[in-house]
Amino acid sequence: MKKQLKPLFDSLDYLDREPTTAPYAYIDADDYRMAHHFLYCYRGSEATYNAYRREVERLLHWCGSVAHKNLTALRRADIEAFIYFCQRPLAHWIGLKNVARFVDRGGDRIPNPDWHPFVASVSKVAHQQGKTASADSFSLSQKALQAIFAITGSFYNFLIQEDYLEVNPVAQVRQKSKFIRKQQGKPMIRRLSNLQWDYVIETAELLAKENPAQHERTLFIMNALFSMYLRISELASSARWTPEMGDFARDQDGCWWFTTVGKGNKQRSIAVSDTMQAALTRYRTFLGFSALPAPGDTTPLVPKNRGHGPISSTRQIREIVQHCFDQAVTRMMKDGFKEDVTQLQAATVHWLRHTGISEDVKHRPREHVRDDAGHGSSAITDKYIDIEMRERHASAKKKRIKSD
């Protein structure tokens, strides 16, 4: 009999410090309590909490409704079975759209009946072509598989530290290559070409000229994402960080820096170029402020167009960037760049960060780019150096199949 699967943990704003008991009979009460404690440790970062919650919920649901075991009883073979299940989950585990786990009803938080542990999706380009997702089309990416291994492994390490069990069965899966492909050489960086970026930023400038009230903010966002390699979460307000005008500051040498809090709750300072400073000046002048912010200026960096306060939704910023992409696609189509259009249609906000890093690493010391980007090591920054890839392709370009 198919159980209707329901979410186990609400969002951070509704996460109680101490759980009472498991909300559903087939979930082991002690497993649920330990999972709650584990997730509570990650309440400082909403993105991290959401990722860990997703994998922990899947594991608990699988333990209770498929394996009929609790966490302490799982062994290496069970973890492998769980991974295989995640690659091909049962149809009623798969949803066709992302929805909130819980909804408000009469002042209470209740499980959303439309929620599922997995979600089938189609690519951006396929969606634009009118194609829709189906449970049969569900597939788990290599990145998603890596997340399952990393997060469930971390969860089991936590359980060991809490003396809940003694063995980490995830660590005993020796042949992870059965599930995760190894990358030979440097991976391809998803980025815009110079032509595509020129069209995108020119489109943002045109939008700002035609409708400044709506799109001067758009132009500033595009400049900031590209020039300072910002992640989308670094522009939106959250419980841990609200970007403000005063985060742009001048040091004793007259150099301007932007301070942000990024992935892993790490604070970093980003060198502000002359062109980015000019973009900031234009934006502030439009808003009716002085050309550059004074120390301690708490004005939201990216304010709402309607109402007061900062934008707090990364989805809203995505929609702003996507509108600019869509308008750039229309212009490129008119100008006959059909091949470039196809790639731009697949682009996401994060491609702007990749594009900015890839361009700068051609001209700036990689250590400088590394620190501005917030990379943990130079090895990560090296992935953006594509000179070797160009030379490799050039040496292969005129290979012959038939001799003369």
Short mmCIF file of C-alpha atoms in Angstrom, two decimals:
data_model
loop_
_atom_site.label_atom_id
_atom_site.label_comp_id
_atom_site.label_asym_id
_atom_site.label_seq_id
_atom_site.Cartn_x
_atom_site.Cartn_y
_atom_site.Cartn_z
CA MET A 1 0.00 0.00 0.00
CA LYS A 2 1.34 3.41 -1.00
CA LYS A 3 1.83 5.71 1.96
CA GLN A 4 1.26 9.40 1.37
CA LEU A 5 4.66 10.83 2.16
CA LYS A 6 4.67 13.99 4.21
CA PRO A 7 7.48 16.38 5.09
CA LEU A 8 9.17 15.90 8.44
CA PHE A 9 10.85 19.24 9.13
CA ASP A 10 9.57 22.75 8.56
CA SER A 11 11.62 25.77 7.51
CA LEU A 12 14.12 27.41 9.86
CA ASP A 13 11.61 29.98 11.09
CA TYR A 14 9.44 27.18 12.47
CA LEU A 15 12.10 24.76 13.69
CA ASP A 16 11.59 24.08 17.39
CA ARG A 17 14.63 23.63 19.59
CA GLU A 18 13.36 20.37 21.06
CA PRO A 19 11.20 17.94 19.06
CA THR A 20 8.40 16.07 20.77
CA THR A 21 7.96 12.84 18.85
CA ALA A 22 8.04 11.59 15.27
CA PRO A 23 5.05 12.97 13.34
CA TYR A 24 4.33 9.64 11.61
CA ALA A 25 4.19 6.14 13.09
CA TYR A 26 6.53 4.52 10.58
CA ILE A 27 9.37 6.95 11.43
CA ASP A 28 11.46 5.78 14.37
CA ALA A 29 11.03 8.29 17.20
CA ASP A 30 14.70 8.22 18.25
CA ASP A 31 15.87 8.55 14.62
CA TYR A 32 13.61 11.56 14.21
CA ARG A 33 14.90 13.18 17.39
CA MET A 34 18.54 12.73 16.37
CA ALA A 35 17.83 14.01 12.86
CA HIS A 36 16.21 17.08 14.37
CA HIS A 37 19.25 17.73 16.56
CA PHE A 38 21.53 17.31 13.54
CA LEU A 39 19.57 19.80 11.43
CA TYR A 40 19.33 22.26 14.29
CA CYS A 41 23.12 22.52 14.20
CA TYR A 42 22.85 24.05 10.71
CA ARG A 43 20.29 26.74 11.54
CA GLY A 44 22.89 29.46 10.81
CA SER A 45 22.64 28.97 7.04
CA GLU A 46 19.29 28.55 5.33
CA ALA A 47 20.78 27.09 2.13
CA THR A 48 22.83 24.51 4.05
CA TYR A 49 19.90 23.65 6.30
CA ASN A 50 17.61 23.12 3.30
CA ALA A 51 20.13 20.83 1.56
CA TYR A 52 20.72 18.74 4.69
CA ARG A 53 17.01 18.58 5.47
CA ARG A 54 16.27 17.24 1.96
CA GLU A 55 18.68 14.30 2.28
CA VAL A 56 17.82 13.48 5.90
CA GLU A 57 14.09 13.42 5.12
CA ARG A 58 14.65 11.08 2.19
CA LEU A 59 16.71 8.74 4.34
CA LEU A 60 14.19 8.64 7.21
CA HIS A 61 11.27 8.05 4.85
CA TRP A 62 13.17 5.25 3.11
CA CYS A 63 14.16 3.64 6.42
CA GLY A 64 10.58 3.62 7.69
CA SER A 65 8.54 2.86 4.60
CA VAL A 66 10.89 0.84 2.36
CA ALA A 67 13.66 -0.81 4.41
CA HIS A 68 11.58 -1.05 7.62
CA LYS A 69 14.71 -0.45 9.68
CA ASN A 70 15.97 2.30 11.90
CA LEU A 71 19.25 4.16 11.39
CA THR A 72 21.18 2.01 13.84
CA ALA A 73 20.34 -1.13 11.86
CA LEU A 74 21.59 0.09 8.46
CA ARG A 75 24.72 -1.50 7.05
CA ARG A 76 26.80 -0.91 3.92
CA ALA A 77 24.46 -2.95 1.72
CA ASP A 78 21.49 -0.94 2.99
CA ILE A 79 23.17 2.34 2.09
CA GLU A 80 23.86 1.03 -1.40
CA ALA A 81 20.21 0.00 -1.68
CA PHE A 82 19.21 3.50 -0.57
CA ILE A 83 21.42 5.08 -3.25
CA TYR A 84 19.94 2.82 -5.93
CA PHE A 85 16.48 3.77 -4.69
CA CYS A 86 17.31 7.48 -4.96
CA GLN A 87 18.35 6.93 -8.56
CA ARG A 88 15.02 5.23 -9.34
CA PRO A 89 12.47 6.22 -6.68
CA LEU A 90 8.91 4.94 -6.73
CA ALA A 91 6.52 7.04 -8.79
CA HIS A 92 4.56 8.31 -5.77
CA TRP A 93 7.80 9.68 -4.30
CA ILE A 94 8.23 12.01 -7.29
CA GLY A 95 6.58 15.39 -7.66
CA LEU A 96 6.44 17.56 -10.76
CA LYS A 97 7.08 20.93 -9.15
CA ASN A 98 8.86 22.42 -6.17
CA VAL A 99 6.43 23.38 -3.41
CA ALA A 100 6.65 24.50 0.20
CA ARG A 101 6.77 21.64 2.68
CA PHE A 102 4.24 23.19 5.04
CA VAL A 103 1.44 25.71 4.53
CA ASP A 104 -0.48 27.96 6.90
CA ARG A 105 -4.09 27.03 7.53
CA GLY A 106 -6.16 28.61 10.26
CA GLY A 107 -3.05 29.73 12.09
CA ASP A 108 -1.53 26.22 12.05
CA ARG A 109 1.34 24.82 9.99
CA ILE A 110 0.19 21.70 8.15
CA PRO A 111 2.02 19.40 5.71
CA ASN A 112 1.53 20.35 2.07
CA PRO A 113 -0.16 17.37 0.32
CA ASP A 114 1.59 18.34 -2.94
CA TRP A 115 5.07 17.82 -1.45
CA HIS A 116 7.26 14.88 -2.58
CA PRO A 117 10.81 13.87 -1.57
CA PHE A 118 11.98 14.03 -5.21
CA VAL A 119 11.04 16.39 -8.01
CA ALA A 120 11.21 15.68 -11.73
CA SER A 121 12.16 18.62 -13.90
CA VAL A 122 13.02 19.59 -17.45
CA SER A 123 15.81 21.86 -18.61
CA LYS A 124 15.24 25.58 -18.96
CA VAL A 125 15.35 25.32 -22.74
CA ALA A 126 12.88 22.40 -22.77
CA HIS A 127 10.52 24.37 -20.50
CA GLN A 128 10.70 27.33 -22.85
CA GLN A 129 9.76 24.97 -25.67
CA GLY A 130 6.60 23.96 -23.80
CA LYS A 131 7.80 20.57 -22.55
CA THR A 132 6.70 19.42 -19.10
CA ALA A 133 8.19 17.11 -16.50
CA SER A 134 6.93 13.61 -15.74
CA ALA A 135 7.81 10.99 -13.13
CA ASP A 136 9.18 8.78 -15.92
CA SER A 137 11.66 11.48 -16.88
CA PHE A 138 13.16 11.76 -13.38
CA SER A 139 16.92 11.38 -13.18
CA LEU A 140 19.44 12.10 -10.46
CA SER A 141 22.43 14.21 -11.46
CA GLN A 142 26.01 13.44 -10.49
CA LYS A 143 25.98 16.53 -8.28
CA ALA A 144 22.88 15.24 -6.48
CA LEU A 145 24.51 11.83 -5.93
CA GLN A 146 27.57 13.51 -4.47
CA ALA A 147 25.32 15.46 -2.11
CA ILE A 148 23.65 12.26 -0.90
CA PHE A 149 26.99 10.67 -0.06
CA ALA A 150 28.39 13.82 1.57
CA ILE A 151 25.34 14.71 3.67
CA THR A 152 24.35 11.21 4.79
CA GLY A 153 28.00 10.57 5.65
CA SER A 154 28.09 13.75 7.71
CA PHE A 155 24.83 12.76 9.40
CA TYR A 156 26.25 9.38 10.42
CA ASN A 157 29.43 11.01 11.73
CA PHE A 158 27.22 13.22 13.91
CA LEU A 159 25.34 10.16 15.19
CA ILE A 160 28.65 8.50 16.11
CA GLN A 161 29.81 11.63 17.97
CA GLU A 162 26.51 11.65 19.85
CA ASP A 163 27.02 7.97 20.83
CA TYR A 164 23.85 7.00 18.98
CA LEU A 165 25.69 4.33 17.00
CA GLU A 166 29.24 3.13 16.40
CA VAL A 167 29.68 2.61 12.64
CA ASN A 168 29.28 4.87 9.63
CA PRO A 169 27.96 2.59 6.85
CA VAL A 170 28.29 5.37 4.28
CA ALA A 171 32.06 5.36 4.78
CA GLN A 172 32.06 1.59 4.17
CA VAL A 173 30.81 2.00 0.59
CA ARG A 174 34.19 1.45 -1.01
CA GLN A 175 33.21 1.51 -4.67
CA LYS A 176 31.53 4.91 -4.88
CA SER A 177 32.62 4.92 -8.52
CA LYS A 178 29.64 2.61 -9.15
CA PHE A 179 27.52 5.68 -8.52
CA ILE A 180 29.72 8.73 -9.04
CA ARG A 181 31.74 9.27 -12.18
CA LYS A 182 35.25 10.62 -11.75
CA GLN A 183 36.12 13.75 -13.71
CA GLN A 184 39.28 13.46 -15.80
CA GLY A 185 40.90 16.82 -16.32
CA LYS A 186 39.24 20.13 -15.65
CA PRO A 187 35.45 20.30 -15.91
CA MET A 188 33.87 22.66 -18.41
CA ILE A 189 32.82 25.91 -16.77
CA ARG A 190 29.30 27.03 -17.59
CA ARG A 191 29.76 30.62 -18.64
CA LEU A 192 28.69 33.16 -21.21
CA SER A 193 30.81 33.91 -24.25
CA ASN A 194 32.08 37.46 -24.72
CA LEU A 195 29.41 38.02 -27.38
CA GLN A 196 26.63 36.74 -25.13
CA TRP A 197 27.76 38.85 -22.19
CA ASP A 198 27.99 41.95 -24.40
CA TYR A 199 24.39 41.41 -25.48
CA VAL A 200 23.24 40.79 -21.91
CA ILE A 201 24.83 43.91 -20.39
CA GLU A 202 23.82 46.06 -23.36
CA THR A 203 20.26 44.78 -22.91
CA ALA A 204 20.34 45.75 -19.23
CA GLU A 205 21.51 49.25 -20.25
CA LEU A 206 18.71 49.55 -22.81
CA LEU A 207 16.11 48.42 -20.26
CA ALA A 208 17.41 50.99 -17.77
CA LYS A 209 17.20 53.72 -20.42
CA GLU A 210 13.64 52.78 -21.45
CA ASN A 211 12.28 52.28 -17.93
CA PRO A 212 14.72 53.55 -15.27
CA ALA A 213 12.21 53.19 -12.44
CA GLN A 214 12.07 49.44 -13.09
CA HIS A 215 15.48 48.61 -14.50
CA GLU A 216 18.22 50.83 -13.03
CA ARG A 217 18.15 48.22 -10.29
CA THR A 218 18.38 45.48 -12.94
CA LEU A 219 21.49 47.08 -14.42
CA PHE A 220 23.15 47.37 -11.01
CA ILE A 221 22.37 43.73 -10.20
CA MET A 222 23.88 42.53 -13.50
CA ASN A 223 27.02 44.61 -12.95
CA ALA A 224 27.42 43.36 -9.37
CA LEU A 225 26.95 39.68 -10.24
CA PHE A 226 29.53 39.88 -13.04
CA SER A 227 32.08 42.35 -11.71
CA MET A 228 32.22 41.12 -8.09
CA TYR A 229 31.42 37.42 -8.81
CA LEU A 230 28.55 37.51 -6.32
CA ARG A 231 26.35 34.53 -5.65
CA ILE A 232 22.65 35.26 -5.81
CA SER A 233 22.36 34.65 -2.05
CA GLU A 234 24.88 37.45 -1.48
CA LEU A 235 22.48 40.03 -2.94
CA ALA A 236 19.34 38.93 -1.11
CA SER A 237 18.65 39.69 2.54
CA SER A 238 18.59 36.73 4.93
CA ALA A 239 18.60 36.04 8.65
CA ARG A 240 22.39 36.00 8.67
CA TRP A 241 23.12 38.91 6.35
CA THR A 242 21.47 41.96 4.78
CA PRO A 243 23.60 43.65 2.11
CA GLU A 244 23.66 47.42 2.64
CA MET A 245 25.14 50.42 0.88
CA GLY A 246 27.62 50.79 3.74
CA ASP A 247 29.14 47.44 2.76
CA PHE A 248 30.93 49.47 0.10
CA ALA A 249 33.72 51.22 2.00
CA ARG A 250 36.99 53.04 1.26
CA ASP A 251 40.20 52.14 3.06
CA GLN A 252 43.00 54.47 4.17
CA ASP A 253 44.62 54.20 0.74
CA GLY A 254 41.49 55.38 -1.03
CA CYS A 255 40.66 51.92 -2.38
CA TRP A 256 37.03 50.79 -2.39
CA TRP A 257 36.01 47.34 -1.13
CA PHE A 258 32.71 45.49 -0.83
CA THR A 259 32.18 43.24 2.19
CA THR A 260 29.80 40.30 1.94
CA VAL A 261 28.96 37.11 3.80
CA GLY A 262 28.88 34.14 1.49
CA LYS A 263 28.83 30.38 1.36
CA GLY A 264 29.59 28.71 4.68
CA ASN A 265 28.81 31.99 6.51
CA LYS A 266 32.27 33.28 5.52
CA GLN A 267 32.87 37.01 5.36
CA ARG A 268 35.14 38.34 2.63
CA SER A 269 36.17 41.66 1.12
CA ILE A 270 36.01 42.12 -2.66
CA ALA A 271 38.13 44.68 -4.51
CA VAL A 272 35.85 47.16 -6.30
CA SER A 273 36.98 48.08 -9.81
CA ASP A 274 36.63 51.56 -11.27
CA THR A 275 33.82 50.34 -13.55
CA MET A 276 31.96 48.77 -10.63
CA GLN A 277 32.41 51.99 -8.64
CA ALA A 278 30.96 53.90 -11.60
CA ALA A 279 28.01 51.46 -11.71
CA LEU A 280 27.41 52.05 -7.99
CA THR A 281 27.57 55.83 -8.49
CA ARG A 282 25.04 55.67 -11.32
CA TYR A 283 22.69 53.53 -9.25
CA ARG A 284 22.91 55.72 -6.14
CA THR A 285 22.46 58.91 -8.18
CA PHE A 286 19.28 57.46 -9.65
CA LEU A 287 18.04 56.64 -6.14
CA GLY A 288 18.66 60.25 -5.10
CA PHE A 289 21.66 59.54 -2.87
CA SER A 290 25.20 60.90 -2.82
CA ALA A 291 27.54 59.43 -5.41
CA LEU A 292 29.18 57.07 -2.93
CA PRO A 293 28.02 55.76 0.46
CA ALA A 294 29.22 57.11 3.77
CA PRO A 295 30.48 54.74 6.46
CA GLY A 296 27.61 53.04 8.28
CA ASP A 297 25.04 53.64 5.53
CA THR A 298 22.33 51.07 6.30
CA THR A 299 20.26 51.65 3.15
CA PRO A 300 19.42 48.27 1.56
CA LEU A 301 21.71 47.54 -1.37
CA VAL A 302 18.93 45.96 -3.43
CA PRO A 303 15.62 47.46 -2.28
CA LYS A 304 12.16 46.32 -3.22
CA ASN A 305 10.56 48.24 -6.07
CA ARG A 306 7.33 48.34 -4.10
CA GLY A 307 7.21 48.84 -0.37
CA HIS A 308 10.17 49.24 1.92
CA GLY A 309 13.16 47.14 2.86
CA PRO A 310 15.54 44.86 0.96
CA ILE A 311 14.72 42.07 -1.46
CA SER A 312 14.77 38.88 0.62
CA SER A 313 13.82 36.41 -2.10
CA THR A 314 16.51 34.89 -4.31
CA ARG A 315 13.68 33.87 -6.63
CA GLN A 316 12.86 37.52 -7.25
CA ILE A 317 16.46 38.27 -8.20
CA ARG A 318 16.43 35.23 -10.50
CA GLU A 319 13.33 36.57 -12.23
CA ILE A 320 15.01 39.96 -12.72
CA VAL A 321 18.08 38.37 -14.29
CA GLN A 322 16.00 35.95 -16.37
CA HIS A 323 13.99 38.84 -17.84
CA CYS A 324 17.25 40.44 -18.93
CA PHE A 325 18.43 37.14 -20.44
CA ASP A 326 15.14 36.73 -22.32
CA GLN A 327 15.36 40.23 -23.78
CA ALA A 328 18.98 39.60 -24.82
CA VAL A 329 17.90 36.37 -26.54
CA THR A 330 15.30 38.30 -28.54
CA ARG A 331 17.92 40.83 -29.67
CA MET A 332 20.40 38.09 -30.62
CA MET A 333 17.75 36.24 -32.63
CA LYS A 334 16.99 39.40 -34.59
CA ASP A 335 20.69 39.85 -35.30
CA GLY A 336 21.05 36.27 -36.56
CA PHE A 337 23.14 34.71 -33.76
CA LYS A 338 21.08 31.51 -33.52
CA GLU A 339 23.81 29.22 -32.13
CA ASP A 340 24.67 31.68 -29.37
CA VAL A 341 20.99 32.02 -28.52
CA THR A 342 20.65 28.32 -27.70
CA GLN A 343 23.33 28.48 -25.02
CA LEU A 344 22.07 31.76 -23.59
CA GLN A 345 18.60 30.23 -23.21
CA ALA A 346 20.15 27.62 -20.90
CA ALA A 347 22.06 30.15 -18.79
CA THR A 348 21.33 30.71 -15.11
CA VAL A 349 22.23 33.51 -12.71
CA HIS A 350 25.28 31.60 -11.48
CA TRP A 351 26.77 31.71 -14.97
CA LEU A 352 27.41 35.41 -14.42
CA ARG A 353 29.71 34.61 -11.48
CA HIS A 354 31.50 32.00 -13.59
CA THR A 355 31.81 34.44 -16.49
CA GLY A 356 33.26 37.21 -14.35
CA ILE A 357 35.84 34.89 -12.77
CA SER A 358 36.78 33.35 -16.13
CA GLU A 359 37.38 36.78 -17.65
CA ASP A 360 39.36 38.18 -14.74
CA VAL A 361 41.62 35.18 -14.29
CA LYS A 362 42.98 35.89 -17.78
CA HIS A 363 44.41 39.22 -16.61
CA ARG A 364 44.69 39.25 -12.82
CA PRO A 365 46.86 37.15 -10.50
CA ARG A 366 44.88 34.04 -9.66
CA GLU A 367 45.43 34.61 -5.93
CA HIS A 368 43.64 37.96 -6.20
CA VAL A 369 40.73 36.40 -8.09
CA ARG A 370 40.66 33.53 -5.61
CA ASP A 371 40.24 35.86 -2.63
CA ASP A 372 37.64 38.08 -4.33
CA ALA A 373 35.65 34.99 -5.34
CA GLY A 374 35.90 33.43 -1.88
CA HIS A 375 37.44 30.21 -3.16
CA GLY A 376 38.90 27.93 -0.52
CA SER A 377 42.02 27.23 -2.59
CA SER A 378 43.77 28.26 -5.79
CA ALA A 379 42.92 24.82 -7.22
CA ILE A 380 39.29 25.91 -7.47
CA THR A 381 40.27 29.12 -9.24
CA ASP A 382 42.46 27.13 -11.65
CA LYS A 383 39.32 25.50 -13.04
CA TYR A 384 38.47 28.83 -14.64
CA ILE A 385 41.74 29.08 -16.58
CA ASP A 386 40.72 27.86 -20.02
CA ILE A 387 43.88 28.73 -21.99
CA GLU A 388 44.97 25.09 -21.81
CA MET A 389 41.57 23.99 -23.15
CA ARG A 390 41.87 26.37 -26.10
CA GLU A 391 45.34 25.08 -26.96
CA ARG A 392 44.14 21.49 -26.65
CA HIS A 393 41.27 22.11 -29.04
CA ALA A 394 43.48 24.04 -31.47
CA SER A 395 45.90 21.11 -31.69
CA ALA A 396 43.00 18.76 -32.48
CA LYS A 397 41.12 21.03 -34.87
CA LYS A 398 42.93 19.97 -38.06
CA LYS A 399 43.42 16.27 -37.32
CA ARG A 400 42.80 14.16 -40.40
CA ILE A 401 40.79 10.97 -40.67
CA LYS A 402 41.86 10.12 -44.22
CA SER A 403 45.35 10.58 -45.53
CA ASP A 404 45.86 12.78 -48.59
#
